[in-house]
């Protein structure tokens, strides 16, 4: 049986008389149907949500996972390009309590990672309620519980603990570009890009020089397209591996013994020996080192997977920022030059959507939708509110959050569960609702 069917069968509250203490509950709600959940509700069935559910399960605590899409890990399954691989070695990307299969390569493919997540959900019997898009979540001070409303169907879930696992990549960032309505070519975000095959022989402008933008450019080259890359900011490009080890793994080892400043100096020295001066090709580096920059701003360095060689050879052209778009598929750059392109691909990243639906201002910033408290302390809020996967430290950070949340809920789970089950619900709600 799945989590939805277990744990008191998620007693539906529709004002009907029932033969248990939950059945009489009648909430004053705008929703068409109310569901009492006597366990944590997790919003989001991506890797972070799955990790939280598994850590709770391991401690004997059930949970209900709500997912707006029709599958787990919808970002990976529906909105990533075909050639995508994990940028970090698999040991740094595994979720708690279950390692990757031994026969998986060091850098698993997109399909292998999805396969791993599906096996993970199966092992821990995590069966989300799909097609449940949360439109509102608010703590009811009088009731002492969270009220989570979803659409379509207008179902309200009432719970004691709420775990936000929608993550940093919930919504695509689509910048406003002057003249976009005049441009006759295709303009797509990387969330809608699958392969460079459809762009064979075409001129394509990629906007954004992070890991996705770099890899999309390489994919376009491999499919005989003619890509250009907009680089308007400084960027750290590092080799994916150095001295026979992954750059990330080597960095983590060095940080155990050396300060960030010295590790950055080491990384940049080895990078210069391996890649040369990237500034010669229009890829200037920031003044501060890659790890210090990551700590200060959350900006991740690019791990080169072959794109830099294509830039050096001229197969990928570097362009400055865009001033505006014009008719006849023309792009005007900030230096005054113009050039025509068949398509524009926006590798401009994603953002949190938490401020759109969570009615709370203490834990999450309304500006960027991320926890206000910096890592590693941003996972816990007030009134049973938690966050997982907002650390800007990938799956390692999400795993840390998931473990902390499970430990915290376990510390009060049994006592609070007893108190909740002992409540005379009709009398309680008559008094407070």
Coordinates of C-alpha atoms in Angstrom, one line a residue:
X1 CA 0.0 0.0 0.0
X2 CA 1.2 3.5 -0.7
X3 CA 1.7 6.5 1.7
X4 CA -1.6 8.0 0.5
X5 CA -3.6 5.0 1.5
X6 CA -1.8 4.4 4.8
X7 CA -1.6 6.5 7.9
X8 CA -5.3 6.8 8.9
X9 CA -6.1 6.7 5.2
X10 CA -5.8 10.5 5.0
X11 CA -9.3 11.0 6.3
X12 CA -11.3 13.2 4.0
X13 CA -13.2 16.0 5.7
X14 CA -16.4 16.8 4.0
X15 CA -18.6 17.5 6.9
X16 CA -20.0 14.0 6.9
X17 CA -20.5 11.9 10.0
X18 CA -17.8 9.2 10.3
X19 CA -16.9 6.5 12.9
X20 CA -13.6 8.0 13.8
X21 CA -12.4 11.2 15.6
X22 CA -11.5 12.8 12.3
X23 CA -14.7 12.2 10.3
X24 CA -16.7 15.0 11.9
X25 CA -14.3 17.8 11.1
X26 CA -15.9 20.6 9.1
X27 CA -13.4 23.3 8.1
X28 CA -14.6 26.7 6.9
X29 CA -12.7 26.6 3.6
X30 CA -13.1 27.9 0.1
X31 CA -11.8 24.5 -1.2
X32 CA -14.3 22.0 -2.5
X33 CA -12.7 19.2 -0.5
X34 CA -10.5 19.1 2.7
X35 CA -8.1 16.3 3.6
X36 CA -6.6 16.0 7.1
X37 CA -3.0 14.7 6.9
X38 CA -1.7 13.4 10.3
X39 CA 1.9 13.6 9.0
X40 CA 4.3 16.0 7.2
X41 CA 3.2 17.3 3.8
X42 CA 6.1 17.7 1.3
X43 CA 5.6 20.1 -1.6
X44 CA 7.6 18.9 -4.6
X45 CA 8.6 15.4 -5.8
X46 CA 12.0 16.4 -7.2
X47 CA 15.2 14.9 -5.7
X48 CA 14.9 17.2 -2.6
X49 CA 11.3 16.1 -1.9
X50 CA 12.2 12.5 -2.4
X51 CA 15.2 12.8 -0.1
X52 CA 13.0 14.3 2.7
X53 CA 10.4 11.6 2.3
X54 CA 13.0 8.8 2.4
X55 CA 14.7 10.2 5.5
X56 CA 11.3 10.5 7.3
X57 CA 10.3 7.0 6.2
X58 CA 13.6 5.6 7.6
X59 CA 12.6 7.0 11.0
X60 CA 9.1 5.5 10.8
X61 CA 7.4 8.8 9.9
X62 CA 5.0 8.8 7.0
X63 CA 4.6 11.8 4.7
X64 CA 2.4 13.0 1.8
X65 CA 4.2 14.3 -1.2
X66 CA 2.3 16.8 -3.5
X67 CA 3.6 17.3 -7.0
X68 CA 2.3 19.7 -9.6
X69 CA 3.4 17.6 -12.6
X70 CA 2.6 14.0 -13.6
X71 CA 5.9 12.5 -12.6
X72 CA 8.7 12.7 -10.1
X73 CA 11.7 14.9 -10.9
X74 CA 9.7 16.8 -13.6
X75 CA 12.6 19.2 -14.2
X76 CA 14.9 16.4 -15.1
X77 CA 12.3 14.4 -17.1
X78 CA 10.5 17.2 -18.9
X79 CA 12.8 20.2 -19.1
X80 CA 16.3 19.2 -19.6
X81 CA 18.3 18.6 -22.8
X82 CA 19.1 15.1 -24.1
X83 CA 22.9 15.2 -23.8
X84 CA 22.8 16.4 -20.1
X85 CA 25.0 14.5 -17.6
X86 CA 25.6 15.2 -14.0
X87 CA 28.4 17.9 -13.8
X88 CA 29.7 16.3 -10.6
X89 CA 30.8 12.8 -9.9
X90 CA 28.0 10.5 -8.8
X91 CA 29.2 10.1 -5.2
X92 CA 28.5 13.8 -4.7
X93 CA 25.0 13.5 -6.2
X94 CA 23.5 10.5 -4.5
X95 CA 20.5 11.0 -2.1
X96 CA 20.6 9.8 1.5
X97 CA 20.4 6.1 2.3
X98 CA 20.9 4.8 -1.3
X99 CA 24.0 5.0 -3.5
X100 CA 24.2 4.9 -7.3
X101 CA 24.6 1.5 -8.9
X102 CA 28.2 0.5 -9.2
X103 CA 28.0 0.1 -12.9
X104 CA 26.9 3.7 -13.5
X105 CA 29.7 5.9 -15.0
X106 CA 31.4 8.6 -12.9
X107 CA 29.1 11.2 -14.5
X108 CA 25.7 9.6 -15.0
X109 CA 23.6 10.6 -17.9
X110 CA 20.2 12.3 -17.6
X111 CA 18.4 9.0 -18.2
X112 CA 20.6 7.1 -15.7
X113 CA 19.9 9.8 -13.0
X114 CA 16.1 9.5 -13.7
X115 CA 16.4 5.7 -13.4
X116 CA 18.2 6.2 -10.1
X117 CA 15.4 8.5 -8.8
X118 CA 12.7 6.1 -9.8
X119 CA 14.4 3.3 -8.1
X120 CA 14.8 5.5 -5.0
X121 CA 11.1 6.3 -4.9
X122 CA 10.3 2.6 -5.3
X123 CA 12.6 1.5 -2.6
X124 CA 11.2 3.9 0.0
X125 CA 7.6 3.5 -1.3
X126 CA 7.2 7.1 -2.1
X127 CA 4.1 7.6 -4.2
X128 CA 3.3 11.3 -4.6
X129 CA -0.1 12.7 -5.4
X130 CA 0.5 14.1 -8.9
X131 CA -1.2 17.0 -10.7
X132 CA -1.5 18.9 -7.4
X133 CA -0.3 22.4 -8.0
X134 CA -0.1 24.3 -4.7
X135 CA -1.7 27.8 -5.0
X136 CA -1.7 28.7 -1.4
X137 CA -0.1 27.5 1.9
X138 CA -0.7 29.4 5.1
X139 CA -0.4 28.7 8.8
X140 CA -3.7 29.1 10.6
X141 CA -2.9 30.7 14.0
X142 CA -6.2 29.8 15.5
X143 CA -6.2 26.2 14.4
X144 CA -2.4 25.6 14.9
X145 CA -2.0 23.8 11.5
X146 CA -1.0 24.5 7.9
X147 CA -3.7 24.8 5.3
X148 CA -2.4 23.9 1.8
X149 CA -4.7 24.5 -1.1
X150 CA -4.1 22.9 -4.5
X151 CA -5.5 23.1 -8.0
X152 CA -7.1 21.8 -10.1
X153 CA -9.9 20.4 -7.9
X154 CA -9.5 22.9 -5.1
X155 CA -8.4 20.4 -2.5
X156 CA -7.2 21.7 0.9
X157 CA -4.7 19.6 2.9
X158 CA -4.5 20.4 6.6
X159 CA -1.2 19.3 8.3
X160 CA 1.0 20.0 11.3
X161 CA 4.4 20.0 9.4
X162 CA 5.0 21.5 6.0
X163 CA 8.2 20.8 4.0
X164 CA 8.9 23.1 1.0
X165 CA 10.8 21.1 -1.6
X166 CA 10.1 23.1 -4.7
X167 CA 13.7 24.2 -4.9
X168 CA 15.7 26.9 -6.6
X169 CA 14.7 25.8 -10.1
X170 CA 10.9 25.9 -10.0
X171 CA 10.3 28.5 -12.7
X172 CA 12.3 29.5 -15.8
X173 CA 13.9 32.9 -15.8
X174 CA 13.0 34.7 -19.0
X175 CA 14.6 38.1 -19.3
X176 CA 12.8 41.0 -20.9
X177 CA 14.7 41.9 -24.1
X178 CA 13.8 45.1 -25.9
X179 CA 12.2 44.4 -29.3
X180 CA 11.5 40.8 -28.6
X181 CA 8.1 41.1 -30.3
X182 CA 9.9 42.2 -33.5
X183 CA 12.2 39.3 -33.8
X184 CA 10.8 36.8 -36.3
X185 CA 13.0 33.8 -35.3
X186 CA 12.4 31.3 -32.5
X187 CA 13.1 32.4 -29.0
X188 CA 13.1 29.4 -26.5
X189 CA 14.3 28.9 -22.9
X190 CA 16.6 25.9 -22.3
X191 CA 13.7 24.3 -20.5
X192 CA 12.2 23.8 -24.0
X193 CA 15.5 22.7 -25.7
X194 CA 16.1 19.0 -26.3
X195 CA 18.7 18.7 -29.0
X196 CA 20.7 20.6 -31.5
X197 CA 19.4 18.3 -34.2
X198 CA 16.6 20.7 -35.2
X199 CA 19.1 23.6 -35.6
X200 CA 21.4 21.9 -38.1
X201 CA 22.9 24.5 -40.4
X202 CA 21.3 27.4 -38.5
X203 CA 22.8 30.4 -36.8
X204 CA 21.8 30.3 -33.1
X205 CA 22.5 32.8 -30.4
X206 CA 22.7 31.3 -26.9
X207 CA 22.2 33.8 -24.0
X208 CA 23.8 32.9 -20.8
X209 CA 27.3 31.5 -20.1
X210 CA 26.7 29.2 -17.2
X211 CA 27.0 25.4 -17.4
X212 CA 23.8 25.0 -19.4
X213 CA 24.7 27.7 -21.9
X214 CA 28.1 26.3 -22.4
X215 CA 26.8 22.8 -22.9
X216 CA 24.0 23.8 -25.2
X217 CA 26.6 25.6 -27.4
X218 CA 28.7 22.4 -27.5
X219 CA 25.6 20.4 -28.4
X220 CA 24.7 22.8 -31.2
X221 CA 28.3 22.4 -32.6
X222 CA 28.0 18.7 -32.5
X223 CA 24.9 18.9 -34.6
X224 CA 26.5 21.2 -37.2
X225 CA 24.8 24.4 -36.1
X226 CA 26.6 27.7 -35.9
X227 CA 26.3 29.0 -32.4
X228 CA 27.3 32.2 -30.7
X229 CA 27.4 32.8 -27.0
X230 CA 26.4 36.0 -25.2
X231 CA 28.9 36.7 -22.4
X232 CA 28.1 40.0 -20.6
X233 CA 29.6 39.1 -17.2
X234 CA 32.9 37.7 -16.0
X235 CA 32.9 33.9 -15.5
X236 CA 35.1 31.3 -13.9
X237 CA 35.7 28.3 -16.2
X238 CA 37.5 25.3 -14.6
X239 CA 38.4 21.9 -16.1
X240 CA 36.0 19.3 -14.9
X241 CA 39.0 17.2 -13.7
X242 CA 42.5 18.1 -12.7
X243 CA 45.4 16.0 -11.4
X244 CA 43.5 12.9 -12.0
X245 CA 40.6 13.8 -9.8
X246 CA 37.3 15.7 -10.2
X247 CA 37.8 19.4 -9.6
X248 CA 34.9 19.4 -7.2
X249 CA 36.2 16.4 -5.2
X250 CA 39.7 17.9 -5.1
X251 CA 38.4 21.2 -3.9
X252 CA 36.4 19.5 -1.1
X253 CA 39.5 17.7 0.0
X254 CA 41.7 20.8 0.0
X255 CA 39.1 22.8 2.0
X256 CA 39.5 20.4 4.9
X257 CA 43.1 21.7 5.4
X258 CA 43.4 25.0 3.7
X259 CA 41.4 28.3 3.7
X260 CA 39.2 29.2 0.7
X261 CA 41.6 31.8 -0.5
X262 CA 44.5 29.4 -0.9
X263 CA 42.3 26.7 -2.5
X264 CA 41.1 29.3 -5.0
X265 CA 44.7 30.3 -5.8
X266 CA 45.6 26.6 -6.4
X267 CA 42.6 26.0 -8.6
X268 CA 43.3 29.1 -10.7
X269 CA 46.9 28.2 -11.1
X270 CA 46.2 24.7 -12.3
X271 CA 43.4 26.0 -14.5
X272 CA 45.7 28.5 -16.2
X273 CA 48.2 25.7 -16.9
X274 CA 45.5 23.5 -18.4
X275 CA 43.2 25.9 -20.2
X276 CA 45.4 29.0 -20.7
X277 CA 44.2 32.6 -20.4
X278 CA 40.4 32.4 -21.1
X279 CA 40.3 36.2 -21.2
X280 CA 42.0 36.1 -24.6
X281 CA 38.8 34.6 -26.0
X282 CA 36.3 37.0 -24.3
X283 CA 35.9 35.0 -21.1
X284 CA 37.3 37.3 -18.4
X285 CA 37.5 36.0 -14.9
X286 CA 36.0 37.7 -11.8
X287 CA 38.5 39.3 -9.4
X288 CA 37.7 36.9 -6.6
X289 CA 38.2 33.2 -6.8
X290 CA 35.6 30.6 -7.8
X291 CA 34.9 29.2 -4.4
X292 CA 34.8 32.6 -2.7
X293 CA 32.4 33.8 -5.4
X294 CA 30.3 30.7 -4.9
X295 CA 30.1 31.4 -1.1
X296 CA 29.3 35.1 -1.6
X297 CA 26.8 35.0 -4.4
X298 CA 25.9 31.4 -5.1
X299 CA 27.3 31.7 -8.6
X300 CA 28.6 28.3 -9.7
X301 CA 31.8 28.1 -11.8
X302 CA 31.5 26.5 -15.2
X303 CA 33.1 23.0 -15.4
X304 CA 34.3 22.7 -19.0
X305 CA 33.2 19.6 -20.9
X306 CA 34.8 20.6 -24.3
X307 CA 33.1 23.9 -25.0
X308 CA 36.3 25.9 -24.5
X309 CA 38.1 24.1 -27.3
X310 CA 35.2 25.0 -29.7
X311 CA 35.5 28.7 -28.6
X312 CA 39.3 28.6 -29.2
X313 CA 38.8 27.1 -32.6
X314 CA 36.2 29.7 -33.6
X315 CA 33.3 27.2 -33.9
X316 CA 31.6 29.1 -31.1
X317 CA 31.7 32.9 -31.3
X318 CA 31.6 35.1 -28.2
X319 CA 29.2 38.1 -28.3
X320 CA 28.7 40.9 -25.8
X321 CA 25.3 41.7 -24.2
X322 CA 22.2 42.3 -26.3
X323 CA 20.9 45.9 -26.6
X324 CA 17.7 45.0 -28.5
X325 CA 16.2 42.7 -31.1
X326 CA 14.9 44.0 -34.4
X327 CA 13.0 42.9 -37.5
X328 CA 14.5 40.4 -40.0
X329 CA 15.9 38.3 -37.2
X330 CA 18.4 40.9 -36.3
X331 CA 20.2 41.2 -33.0
X332 CA 21.8 44.5 -32.0
X333 CA 24.6 44.2 -29.4
X334 CA 25.7 46.7 -26.8
X335 CA 28.8 47.5 -28.8
X336 CA 26.6 48.7 -31.7
X337 CA 27.2 45.7 -34.0
X338 CA 24.3 43.8 -35.5
X339 CA 24.0 40.2 -36.7
X340 CA 21.1 38.0 -37.9
X341 CA 20.2 34.7 -36.2
X342 CA 17.7 32.0 -37.0
X343 CA 17.0 31.3 -33.3
X344 CA 17.8 32.5 -29.8
X345 CA 18.1 30.1 -26.9
X346 CA 17.9 31.6 -23.4
X347 CA 20.2 29.7 -21.0
X348 CA 19.2 32.2 -18.3
X349 CA 18.4 29.7 -15.5
X350 CA 15.6 29.2 -13.0
X351 CA 14.3 30.7 -9.8
X352 CA 12.2 29.8 -6.8
X353 CA 8.5 30.4 -7.0
X354 CA 7.8 30.1 -3.2
X355 CA 6.7 33.8 -2.8
X356 CA 3.9 33.1 -5.3
X357 CA 2.1 30.7 -3.0
X358 CA 3.6 30.5 0.5
X359 CA 1.8 33.1 2.8
X360 CA 4.8 33.5 5.1
X361 CA 7.5 36.2 5.4
X362 CA 9.8 35.2 8.2
X363 CA 11.6 32.2 6.7
X364 CA 11.7 32.9 2.9
X365 CA 12.8 36.1 1.2
X366 CA 10.1 37.7 -1.0
X367 CA 12.8 38.9 -3.3
X368 CA 14.4 35.7 -4.4
X369 CA 12.2 33.0 -2.7
X370 CA 15.2 31.5 -0.8
X371 CA 15.6 31.1 2.9
X372 CA 16.8 34.3 4.6
X373 CA 19.2 32.4 6.9
X374 CA 22.3 31.3 5.1
X375 CA 23.5 27.8 4.7
X376 CA 23.6 25.5 6.7
X377 CA 20.8 27.1 8.9
X378 CA 18.1 27.8 6.3
X379 CA 16.3 24.5 6.6
X380 CA 14.0 25.3 9.6
X381 CA 11.4 27.9 10.1
X382 CA 8.6 28.4 12.6
X383 CA 5.4 26.5 13.3
X384 CA 6.6 23.3 11.7
X385 CA 7.8 24.9 8.4
X386 CA 10.9 23.4 6.7
X387 CA 12.8 23.9 3.5
X388 CA 14.9 21.4 1.6
X389 CA 17.0 22.0 -1.6
X390 CA 17.5 25.8 -1.3
X391 CA 21.2 25.7 -0.3
X392 CA 22.7 26.6 -3.6
X393 CA 24.9 23.6 -3.0
X394 CA 23.2 21.0 -5.2
X395 CA 22.2 17.6 -4.1
X396 CA 24.8 17.5 -1.3
X397 CA 23.1 20.5 0.4
X398 CA 19.6 19.0 -0.2
X399 CA 20.7 15.7 1.5
X400 CA 21.9 17.6 4.5
X401 CA 18.6 19.5 4.7
X402 CA 16.6 16.2 4.4
X403 CA 18.5 14.5 7.2
X404 CA 18.2 17.6 9.5
X405 CA 14.5 17.9 8.9
X406 CA 13.8 14.2 9.6
X407 CA 15.8 14.4 12.8
X408 CA 14.0 17.5 13.9
X409 CA 10.5 16.1 13.2
X410 CA 11.4 12.8 14.9
X411 CA 12.2 14.6 18.1
X412 CA 8.6 15.7 18.5
X413 CA 6.7 13.3 16.2
X414 CA 5.4 10.7 18.6
X415 CA 4.4 13.2 21.4
X416 CA 2.7 15.6 19.0
X417 CA 1.0 12.7 17.1
X418 CA -0.4 11.5 20.4
X419 CA -1.7 14.9 21.3
X420 CA -3.3 15.4 17.9
X421 CA -5.0 12.1 18.0
X422 CA -6.3 12.8 21.4
X423 CA -8.1 16.0 20.4
X424 CA -11.8 16.1 20.3
X425 CA -11.9 17.5 16.7
X426 CA -15.5 18.6 16.5
X427 CA -15.3 20.5 19.8
X428 CA -11.8 21.9 18.9
X429 CA -12.9 23.2 15.5
X430 CA -16.2 24.5 16.8
X431 CA -14.1 26.6 19.2
X432 CA -11.3 27.8 16.9
X433 CA -12.6 27.8 13.4

